[in-house]
Structure formats: structure tokens, C-alpha cells
Amino acid sequence: MLKHDKTTFKVLYYVNQFFGQIGGEDKAGIEPMFKKESIGPALGFASLIKSIRPLGIPHDDTPIAAARDARTIDIMKSANEGGEIVGTIICGDNYFNENKEKSLEYILNIVKEVKPDILVAGPAFNAGRYGMACGEIAKAVVDQLKIPVVTGMYIENPGVETCKDKAIVVSVGNSAAGMRKALPAMANIVKKIAFGVELGPPQEEGYIPQGIRKTVIVDKRGSKRAVDMLLKRLKGEEFETELPMPVFDMVDPAPPIKDLKKANIALVTSGGIVPKGNPDRLQSASAQKWCKYDVSRKDSLDQSALLGTVDEFCTVHGGYDPVYANKFPDRIAPLDILKKMVKQKYIGQVYEWFYTTTGTGTSVSNSVKFGQEIGAELKKAGVDGVILTST
């Protein structure tokens, strides 16, 4: 919240190398830098926070929500100015995740020097490394400097769990196509935090639940609300629970392989390993399909084409630096080691088909679907076990 003698608020922005307009994967290793200007999404954000008027105040008939709405309007009317971007911190996704302590030290020093009222990171959408960077920065800034942080992520981004209890994580789409919706939602929350307006519940404001329970006044007591929900459920009508329970996917472990020396082992990866040229157009992120390739006559994924087989492999995965995988794709999917194990009689054989997809950004529902489809095919083929590699 702003001090009483201030009429504007300062925002420090964080982006990765791509949104910082430095470059793509080839620049993911750049060290953090600070520029005293608005760069990338910070440009659009700057225009959104110049105006004091909220971009949409939720309205409710409950006394607390109504009072909150009225207070929001009063506070915004009494303010003379909006916010300003005081600079942009840029850091490569690979560099941050491989040098977290060093990166955080630099970023925290910049925050101390600039003294912003709020730090904004992202939005990271469903980019895993970017999300982890935003999450770690948010947690460190809140914990160590007591400065509020607002970021934006897709619900399945691994960075959400890193910081959702510390920072406000606005729920956004899974790709940068949702930028036009994400920035106004984040800006609205930033304005409210800056001027000390109490945020409404997550479903009203559009942020991911933080696990915080608050006492509120409602028109019906709990027993009546519970009966109403029960009646709707019995009638097959839609209802919204007040306490969503987590759904855990429990998978019974498969029985052990009886005799490895006779076993047929398949190789599967979510590392995006495909033949050079990506003939089946496997997506680099948010995969919509899986592919399979004949490796029965290959001793390595790096091996040149033989008669009746595909050329050497590479990666199309958009979530990690491809340099080392392209140099030697068996680093991701170790066909070479499995073939050696056959020759050494540790295993019976390697299944003739190799299965591949990309894991980054891929929805849980698609992941389950892929697993069921690949599993059914392998079971039908009499495969005894699977080596499943990720990145």
C-alpha cells in the first residue's frame, strides 16, 4: 500500500530473454540485466496503470463485497495519479534456473536500489522455466524485502506452487496469445494493492487461490447452503462447492518384470526427440499428439540413415536448450545404452518402435490420453516394460 504522502506508485518489471526482446532459446543463457525503461509487456502495462480507474470492479450484494466496492471507488477517486514503470529486469530462463542464488542476489540488489512499491513478473503463461523464475523471484522479494509481487501464470505452470502463498498469481491462458487479457487483469490487481484496496476472493478477482480462508457474512447459514448443494446434486444440477477437494490420480504400480533377460523393453520420451525435419510436425510445446518411429535397425538415435529406416534424430522441444540434445539425442532417449544392454544380455530386446511427444505446456488431460493410447499399443505388442524419459 502507498504511503499517505504519495500520489503515484512505482512498478519494477521482470521478464525473460524472449519478452525482454533479447532473443529466443539461443539467448536463454544471458545473465540478469537492468534497464531503466519499459520493455516488452512492460510497455503495455505502463499504459494500463497510468489511469487510476479500475478496469472492472466486481460487484456483489453481500455487505462486505458492497463495502469493498464502495471503498475501491472512493480510494481511486481520491488519487491524483496512477503508476509508472521504473525499469525492467531481464534474465535468461536457463541462466536463472541454473544459477538461482546468483540471479536472485542480483535481482534483489536492484529491487533494493530502485525501491519499487510493487514488483510485477511475467506473465509466464505455461512456460515452465519462465514460471519457475517468476515464482522464485516473487517468493524472495516478498519474504526478504516485504514488497508485494503480482505475476501471471497458467494454472498448470510449475511456478504456481512456488509462490502462490506469497504473491498474487493471476490466472492466465497457457500461451502468449492471451497477453491482451492477462495484462489488464494483472494491472487491475496491481492498482488495488497499490492503493490499499482489499482484494475480493479469487473467483471474483481472477487470481489463483492462495489457501487462505476468510470469514465473510452471507445470507444463509452453512447447514442451509449444504442442503441446497445436496439437493442440486441429487437432481443432477450444477452446483459450486465451497471447499474444492484435490483430485489425486492414483496409479497402481505394475508387477515387477519376471525375467529381464527375456524382457521386451520399449523406449518412450517426453523430450520431443524426432527425426530431423520433424516429418510429422510434432508440436514444440502444448503437444496435441504423440509420434512413433521404427528404431529396429538403429543402434543409436544419432546414427545416419540406413535402408528402410529414418535419418538421425534431433529435438523440437521448446522447453530446454536444444544444443546438447541435438549433438547427441541419445542423451534424452538412450537407445544406444538399451541396445548395448541387449548385446550384454541384460535385457531380451528393445521394442522396434520408439515413442515421443513434448511435455512442456502439455495439458494433464492430453498427457493422460497419450499414456493410455501408447500403453494400449505396447500391451498389445507384448512389451514387458518401458523406459520413460523426461527433461
mmCIF file with all atom_site columns, N, CA and C in Angstrom, residues 208-253:
data_model
loop_
_atom_site.group_PDB
_atom_site.id
_atom_site.type_symbol
_atom_site.label_atom_id
_atom_site.label_alt_id
_atom_site.label_comp_id
_atom_site.label_asym_id
_atom_site.label_entity_id
_atom_site.label_seq_id
_atom_site.pdbx_PDB_ins_code
_atom_site.Cartn_x
_atom_site.Cartn_y
_atom_site.Cartn_z
_atom_site.occupancy
_atom_site.B_iso_or_equiv
_atom_site.pdbx_formal_charge
_atom_site.auth_seq_id
_atom_site.auth_comp_id
_atom_site.auth_asym_id
_atom_site.auth_atom_id
_atom_site.pdbx_PDB_model_num
ATOM 1   N N  . ILE A 1 208 ? -5.205  -17.028 -8.666  1.00 0.00 ? 208 ILE A N  1
ATOM 2   C CA . ILE A 1 208 ? -5.203  -18.419 -8.224  1.00 0.00 ? 208 ILE A CA 1
ATOM 3   C C  . ILE A 1 208 ? -5.309  -18.470 -6.695  1.00 0.00 ? 208 ILE A C  1
ATOM 4   N N  . PRO A 1 209 ? -6.195  -19.309 -6.149  1.00 0.00 ? 209 PRO A N  1
ATOM 5   C CA . PRO A 1 209 ? -6.377  -19.381 -4.691  1.00 0.00 ? 209 PRO A CA 1
ATOM 6   C C  . PRO A 1 209 ? -5.066  -19.594 -3.953  1.00 0.00 ? 209 PRO A C  1
ATOM 7   N N  . GLN A 1 210 ? -4.942  -18.912 -2.810  1.00 0.00 ? 210 GLN A N  1
ATOM 8   C CA . GLN A 1 210 ? -3.713  -18.956 -2.023  1.00 0.00 ? 210 GLN A CA 1
ATOM 9   C C  . GLN A 1 210 ? -3.802  -19.892 -0.821  1.00 0.00 ? 210 GLN A C  1
ATOM 10  N N  . GLY A 1 211 ? -4.946  -20.548 -0.654  1.00 0.00 ? 211 GLY A N  1
ATOM 11  C CA . GLY A 1 211 ? -5.106  -21.422 0.502   1.00 0.00 ? 211 GLY A CA 1
ATOM 12  C C  . GLY A 1 211 ? -5.463  -20.665 1.764   1.00 0.00 ? 211 GLY A C  1
ATOM 13  N N  . ILE A 1 212 ? -5.963  -19.434 1.595   1.00 0.00 ? 212 ILE A N  1
ATOM 14  C CA . ILE A 1 212 ? -6.336  -18.596 2.744   1.00 0.00 ? 212 ILE A CA 1
ATOM 15  C C  . ILE A 1 212 ? -7.855  -18.634 2.916   1.00 0.00 ? 212 ILE A C  1
ATOM 16  N N  . ARG A 1 213 ? -8.324  -18.862 4.129   1.00 0.00 ? 213 ARG A N  1
ATOM 17  C CA . ARG A 1 213 ? -9.761  -18.867 4.402   1.00 0.00 ? 213 ARG A CA 1
ATOM 18  C C  . ARG A 1 213 ? -10.119 -17.621 5.199   1.00 0.00 ? 213 ARG A C  1
ATOM 19  N N  . LYS A 1 214 ? -11.160 -16.941 4.752   1.00 0.00 ? 214 LYS A N  1
ATOM 20  C CA . LYS A 1 214 ? -11.609 -15.729 5.436   1.00 0.00 ? 214 LYS A CA 1
ATOM 21  C C  . LYS A 1 214 ? -13.062 -15.878 5.861   1.00 0.00 ? 214 LYS A C  1
ATOM 22  N N  . THR A 1 215 ? -13.390 -15.273 6.978   1.00 0.00 ? 215 THR A N  1
ATOM 23  C CA . THR A 1 215 ? -14.771 -15.275 7.455   1.00 0.00 ? 215 THR A CA 1
ATOM 24  C C  . THR A 1 215 ? -15.534 -14.145 6.780   1.00 0.00 ? 215 THR A C  1
ATOM 25  N N  . VAL A 1 216 ? -16.653 -14.490 6.152   1.00 0.00 ? 216 VAL A N  1
ATOM 26  C CA . VAL A 1 216 ? -17.480 -13.480 5.487   1.00 0.00 ? 216 VAL A CA 1
ATOM 27  C C  . VAL A 1 216 ? -18.936 -13.658 5.911   1.00 0.00 ? 216 VAL A C  1
ATOM 28  N N  . ILE A 1 217 ? -19.710 -12.597 5.750   1.00 0.00 ? 217 ILE A N  1
ATOM 29  C CA . ILE A 1 217 ? -21.133 -12.631 6.084   1.00 0.00 ? 217 ILE A CA 1
ATOM 30  C C  . ILE A 1 217 ? -21.920 -12.969 4.825   1.00 0.00 ? 217 ILE A C  1
ATOM 31  N N  . VAL A 1 218 ? -22.770 -13.997 4.915   1.00 0.00 ? 218 VAL A N  1
ATOM 32  C CA . VAL A 1 218 ? -23.610 -14.390 3.785   1.00 0.00 ? 218 VAL A CA 1
ATOM 33  C C  . VAL A 1 218 ? -25.055 -14.484 4.250   1.00 0.00 ? 218 VAL A C  1
ATOM 34  N N  . ASP A 1 219 ? -25.960 -14.639 3.295   1.00 0.00 ? 219 ASP A N  1
ATOM 35  C CA . ASP A 1 219 ? -27.383 -14.584 3.639   1.00 0.00 ? 219 ASP A CA 1
ATOM 36  C C  . ASP A 1 219 ? -27.927 -15.899 4.200   1.00 0.00 ? 219 ASP A C  1
ATOM 37  N N  . LYS A 1 220 ? -27.217 -17.030 4.000   1.00 0.00 ? 220 LYS A N  1
ATOM 38  C CA . LYS A 1 220 ? -27.692 -18.318 4.503   1.00 0.00 ? 220 LYS A CA 1
ATOM 39  C C  . LYS A 1 220 ? -26.620 -18.968 5.374   1.00 0.00 ? 220 LYS A C  1
ATOM 40  N N  . ARG A 1 221 ? -27.059 -19.628 6.442   1.00 0.00 ? 221 ARG A N  1
ATOM 41  C CA . ARG A 1 221 ? -26.091 -20.318 7.289   1.00 0.00 ? 221 ARG A CA 1
ATOM 42  C C  . ARG A 1 221 ? -25.612 -21.596 6.587   1.00 0.00 ? 221 ARG A C  1
ATOM 43  N N  . GLY A 1 222 ? -24.536 -22.172 7.113   1.00 0.00 ? 222 GLY A N  1
ATOM 44  C CA . GLY A 1 222 ? -23.885 -23.297 6.464   1.00 0.00 ? 222 GLY A CA 1
ATOM 45  C C  . GLY A 1 222 ? -24.774 -24.499 6.231   1.00 0.00 ? 222 GLY A C  1
ATOM 46  N N  . SER A 1 223 ? -25.624 -24.833 7.193   1.00 0.00 ? 223 SER A N  1
ATOM 47  C CA . SER A 1 223 ? -26.475 -26.019 7.059   1.00 0.00 ? 223 SER A CA 1
ATOM 48  C C  . SER A 1 223 ? -27.434 -25.887 5.880   1.00 0.00 ? 223 SER A C  1
ATOM 49  N N  . LYS A 1 224 ? -27.991 -24.680 5.695   1.00 0.00 ? 224 LYS A N  1
ATOM 50  C CA . LYS A 1 224 ? -28.916 -24.466 4.577   1.00 0.00 ? 224 LYS A CA 1
ATOM 51  C C  . LYS A 1 224 ? -28.178 -24.521 3.241   1.00 0.00 ? 224 LYS A C  1
ATOM 52  N N  . ARG A 1 225 ? -26.977 -23.959 3.216   1.00 0.00 ? 225 ARG A N  1
ATOM 53  C CA . ARG A 1 225 ? -26.203 -23.985 1.971   1.00 0.00 ? 225 ARG A CA 1
ATOM 54  C C  . ARG A 1 225 ? -25.829 -25.424 1.611   1.00 0.00 ? 225 ARG A C  1
ATOM 55  N N  . ALA A 1 226 ? -25.502 -26.212 2.627   1.00 0.00 ? 226 ALA A N  1
ATOM 56  C CA . ALA A 1 226 ? -25.133 -27.611 2.393   1.00 0.00 ? 226 ALA A CA 1
ATOM 57  C C  . ALA A 1 226 ? -26.317 -28.401 1.839   1.00 0.00 ? 226 ALA A C  1
ATOM 58  N N  . VAL A 1 227 ? -27.522 -28.169 2.412   1.00 0.00 ? 227 VAL A N  1
ATOM 59  C CA . VAL A 1 227 ? -28.726 -28.859 1.934   1.00 0.00 ? 227 VAL A CA 1
ATOM 60  C C  . VAL A 1 227 ? -29.031 -28.441 0.498   1.00 0.00 ? 227 VAL A C  1
ATOM 61  N N  . ASP A 1 228 ? -28.882 -27.158 0.194   1.00 0.00 ? 228 ASP A N  1
ATOM 62  C CA . ASP A 1 228 ? -29.116 -26.674 -1.171  1.00 0.00 ? 228 ASP A CA 1
ATOM 63  C C  . ASP A 1 228 ? -28.190 -27.379 -2.169  1.00 0.00 ? 228 ASP A C  1
ATOM 64  N N  . MET A 1 229 ? -26.919 -27.515 -1.786  1.00 0.00 ? 229 MET A N  1
ATOM 65  C CA . MET A 1 229 ? -25.964 -28.192 -2.668  1.00 0.00 ? 229 MET A CA 1
ATOM 66  C C  . MET A 1 229 ? -26.325 -29.665 -2.839  1.00 0.00 ? 229 MET A C  1
ATOM 67  N N  . LEU A 1 230 ? -26.732 -30.306 -1.743  1.00 0.00 ? 230 LEU A N  1
ATOM 68  C CA . LEU A 1 230 ? -27.096 -31.717 -1.798  1.00 0.00 ? 230 LEU A CA 1
ATOM 69  C C  . LEU A 1 230 ? -28.290 -31.930 -2.718  1.00 0.00 ? 230 LEU A C  1
ATOM 70  N N  . LEU A 1 231 ? -29.306 -31.078 -2.594  1.00 0.00 ? 231 LEU A N  1
ATOM 71  C CA . LEU A 1 231 ? -30.496 -31.205 -3.438  1.00 0.00 ? 231 LEU A CA 1
ATOM 72  C C  . LEU A 1 231 ? -30.144 -31.027 -4.913  1.00 0.00 ? 231 LEU A C  1
ATOM 73  N N  . LYS A 1 232 ? -29.279 -30.067 -5.200  1.00 0.00 ? 232 LYS A N  1
ATOM 74  C CA . LYS A 1 232 ? -28.860 -29.859 -6.596  1.00 0.00 ? 232 LYS A CA 1
ATOM 75  C C  . LYS A 1 232 ? -28.117 -31.083 -7.127  1.00 0.00 ? 232 LYS A C  1
ATOM 76  N N  . ARG A 1 233 ? -27.287 -31.655 -6.278  1.00 0.00 ? 233 ARG A N  1
ATOM 77  C CA . ARG A 1 233 ? -26.531 -32.838 -6.706  1.00 0.00 ? 233 ARG A CA 1
ATOM 78  C C  . ARG A 1 233 ? -27.463 -34.015 -6.965  1.00 0.00 ? 233 ARG A C  1
ATOM 79  N N  . LEU A 1 234 ? -28.446 -34.213 -6.084  1.00 0.00 ? 234 LEU A N  1
ATOM 80  C CA . LEU A 1 234 ? -29.397 -35.313 -6.255  1.00 0.00 ? 234 LEU A CA 1
ATOM 81  C C  . LEU A 1 234 ? -30.228 -35.148 -7.522  1.00 0.00 ? 234 LEU A C  1
ATOM 82  N N  . LYS A 1 235 ? -30.484 -33.889 -7.897  1.00 0.00 ? 235 LYS A N  1
ATOM 83  C CA . LYS A 1 235 ? -31.262 -33.611 -9.113  1.00 0.00 ? 235 LYS A CA 1
ATOM 84  C C  . LYS A 1 235 ? -30.397 -33.589 -10.372 1.00 0.00 ? 235 LYS A C  1
ATOM 85  N N  . GLY A 1 236 ? -29.091 -33.741 -10.189 1.00 0.00 ? 236 GLY A N  1
ATOM 86  C CA . GLY A 1 236 ? -28.193 -33.706 -11.338 1.00 0.00 ? 236 GLY A CA 1
ATOM 87  C C  . GLY A 1 236 ? -27.922 -32.303 -11.845 1.00 0.00 ? 236 GLY A C  1
ATOM 88  N N  . GLU A 1 237 ? -28.207 -31.309 -11.009 1.00 0.00 ? 237 GLU A N  1
ATOM 89  C CA . GLU A 1 237 ? -27.982 -29.915 -11.403 1.00 0.00 ? 237 GLU A CA 1
ATOM 90  C C  . GLU A 1 237 ? -26.565 -29.477 -11.041 1.00 0.00 ? 237 GLU A C  1
ATOM 91  N N  . GLU A 1 238 ? -26.110 -28.422 -11.709 1.00 0.00 ? 238 GLU A N  1
ATOM 92  C CA . GLU A 1 238 ? -24.775 -27.898 -11.420 1.00 0.00 ? 238 GLU A CA 1
ATOM 93  C C  . GLU A 1 238 ? -24.777 -27.163 -10.079 1.00 0.00 ? 238 GLU A C  1
ATOM 94  N N  . PHE A 1 239 ? -23.694 -27.321 -9.330  1.00 0.00 ? 239 PHE A N  1
ATOM 95  C CA . PHE A 1 239 ? -23.534 -26.585 -8.076  1.00 0.00 ? 239 PHE A CA 1
ATOM 96  C C  . PHE A 1 239 ? -22.050 -26.330 -7.862  1.00 0.00 ? 239 PHE A C  1
ATOM 97  N N  . GLU A 1 240 ? -21.754 -25.343 -7.035  1.00 0.00 ? 240 GLU A N  1
ATOM 98  C CA . GLU A 1 240 ? -20.361 -24.986 -6.769  1.00 0.00 ? 240 GLU A CA 1
ATOM 99  C C  . GLU A 1 240 ? -20.051 -25.230 -5.297  1.00 0.00 ? 240 GLU A C  1
ATOM 100 N N  . THR A 1 241 ? -19.116 -26.115 -5.046  1.00 0.00 ? 241 THR A N  1
ATOM 101 C CA . THR A 1 241 ? -18.748 -26.420 -3.670  1.00 0.00 ? 241 THR A CA 1
ATOM 102 C C  . THR A 1 241 ? -17.967 -25.262 -3.049  1.00 0.00 ? 241 THR A C  1
ATOM 103 N N  . GLU A 1 242 ? -18.081 -25.120 -1.745  1.00 0.00 ? 242 GLU A N  1
ATOM 104 C CA . GLU A 1 242 ? -17.332 -24.078 -1.038  1.00 0.00 ? 242 GLU A CA 1
ATOM 105 C C  . GLU A 1 242 ? -15.958 -24.573 -0.605  1.00 0.00 ? 242 GLU A C  1
ATOM 106 N N  . LEU A 1 243 ? -15.728 -25.868 -0.745  1.00 0.00 ? 243 LEU A N  1
ATOM 107 C CA . LEU A 1 243 ? -14.443 -26.436 -0.340  1.00 0.00 ? 243 LEU A CA 1
ATOM 108 C C  . LEU A 1 243 ? -14.008 -27.481 -1.373  1.00 0.00 ? 243 LEU A C  1
ATOM 109 N N  . PRO A 1 244 ? -13.439 -27.015 -2.494  1.00 0.00 ? 244 PRO A N  1
ATOM 110 C CA . PRO A 1 244 ? -12.990 -27.962 -3.530  1.00 0.00 ? 244 PRO A CA 1
ATOM 111 C C  . PRO A 1 244 ? -11.916 -28.892 -2.977  1.00 0.00 ? 244 PRO A C  1
ATOM 112 N N  . MET A 1 245 ? -12.074 -30.173 -3.248  1.00 0.00 ? 245 MET A N  1
ATOM 113 C CA . MET A 1 245 ? -11.107 -31.164 -2.783  1.00 0.00 ? 245 MET A CA 1
ATOM 114 C C  . MET A 1 245 ? -10.153 -31.518 -3.917  1.00 0.00 ? 245 MET A C  1
ATOM 115 N N  . PRO A 1 246 ? -8.874  -31.690 -3.595  1.00 0.00 ? 246 PRO A N  1
ATOM 116 C CA . PRO A 1 246 ? -7.921  -32.064 -4.643  1.00 0.00 ? 246 PRO A CA 1
ATOM 117 C C  . PRO A 1 246 ? -8.216  -33.458 -5.176  1.00 0.00 ? 246 PRO A C  1
ATOM 118 N N  . VAL A 1 247 ? -7.994  -33.638 -6.458  1.00 0.00 ? 247 VAL A N  1
ATOM 119 C CA . VAL A 1 247 ? -8.199  -34.941 -7.091  1.00 0.00 ? 247 VAL A CA 1
ATOM 120 C C  . VAL A 1 247 ? -6.829  -35.541 -7.372  1.00 0.00 ? 247 VAL A C  1
ATOM 121 N N  . PHE A 1 248 ? -6.536  -36.660 -6.738  1.00 0.00 ? 248 PHE A N  1
ATOM 122 C CA . PHE A 1 248 ? -5.247  -37.305 -6.915  1.00 0.00 ? 248 PHE A CA 1
ATOM 123 C C  . PHE A 1 248 ? -5.389  -38.492 -7.855  1.00 0.00 ? 248 PHE A C  1
ATOM 124 N N  . ASP A 1 249 ? -4.502  -38.555 -8.830  1.00 0.00 ? 249 ASP A N  1
ATOM 125 C CA . ASP A 1 249 ? -4.514  -39.650 -9.791  1.00 0.00 ? 249 ASP A CA 1
ATOM 126 C C  . ASP A 1 249 ? -3.667  -40.790 -9.233  1.00 0.00 ? 249 ASP A C  1
ATOM 127 N N  . MET A 1 250 ? -4.323  -41.747 -8.622  1.00 0.00 ? 250 MET A N  1
ATOM 128 C CA . MET A 1 250 ? -3.613  -42.866 -8.004  1.00 0.00 ? 250 MET A CA 1
ATOM 129 C C  . MET A 1 250 ? -3.421  -43.981 -9.032  1.00 0.00 ? 250 MET A C  1
ATOM 130 N N  . VAL A 1 251 ? -2.186  -44.351 -9.260  1.00 0.00 ? 251 VAL A N  1
ATOM 131 C CA . VAL A 1 251 ? -1.867  -45.395 -10.233 1.00 0.00 ? 251 VAL A CA 1
ATOM 132 C C  . VAL A 1 251 ? -1.232  -46.573 -9.505  1.00 0.00 ? 251 VAL A C  1
ATOM 133 N N  . ASP A 1 252 ? -1.838  -47.722 -9.647  1.00 0.00 ? 252 ASP A N  1
ATOM 134 C CA . ASP A 1 252 ? -1.269  -48.923 -9.030  1.00 0.00 ? 252 ASP A CA 1
ATOM 135 C C  . ASP A 1 252 ? 0.016   -49.306 -9.757  1.00 0.00 ? 252 ASP A C  1
ATOM 136 N N  . PRO A 1 253 ? 1.087   -49.583 -9.021  1.00 0.00 ? 253 PRO A N  1
ATOM 137 C CA . PRO A 1 253 ? 2.337   -49.969 -9.683  1.00 0.00 ? 253 PRO A CA 1
ATOM 138 C C  . PRO A 1 253 ? 2.187   -51.291 -10.425 1.00 0.00 ? 253 PRO A C  1
#
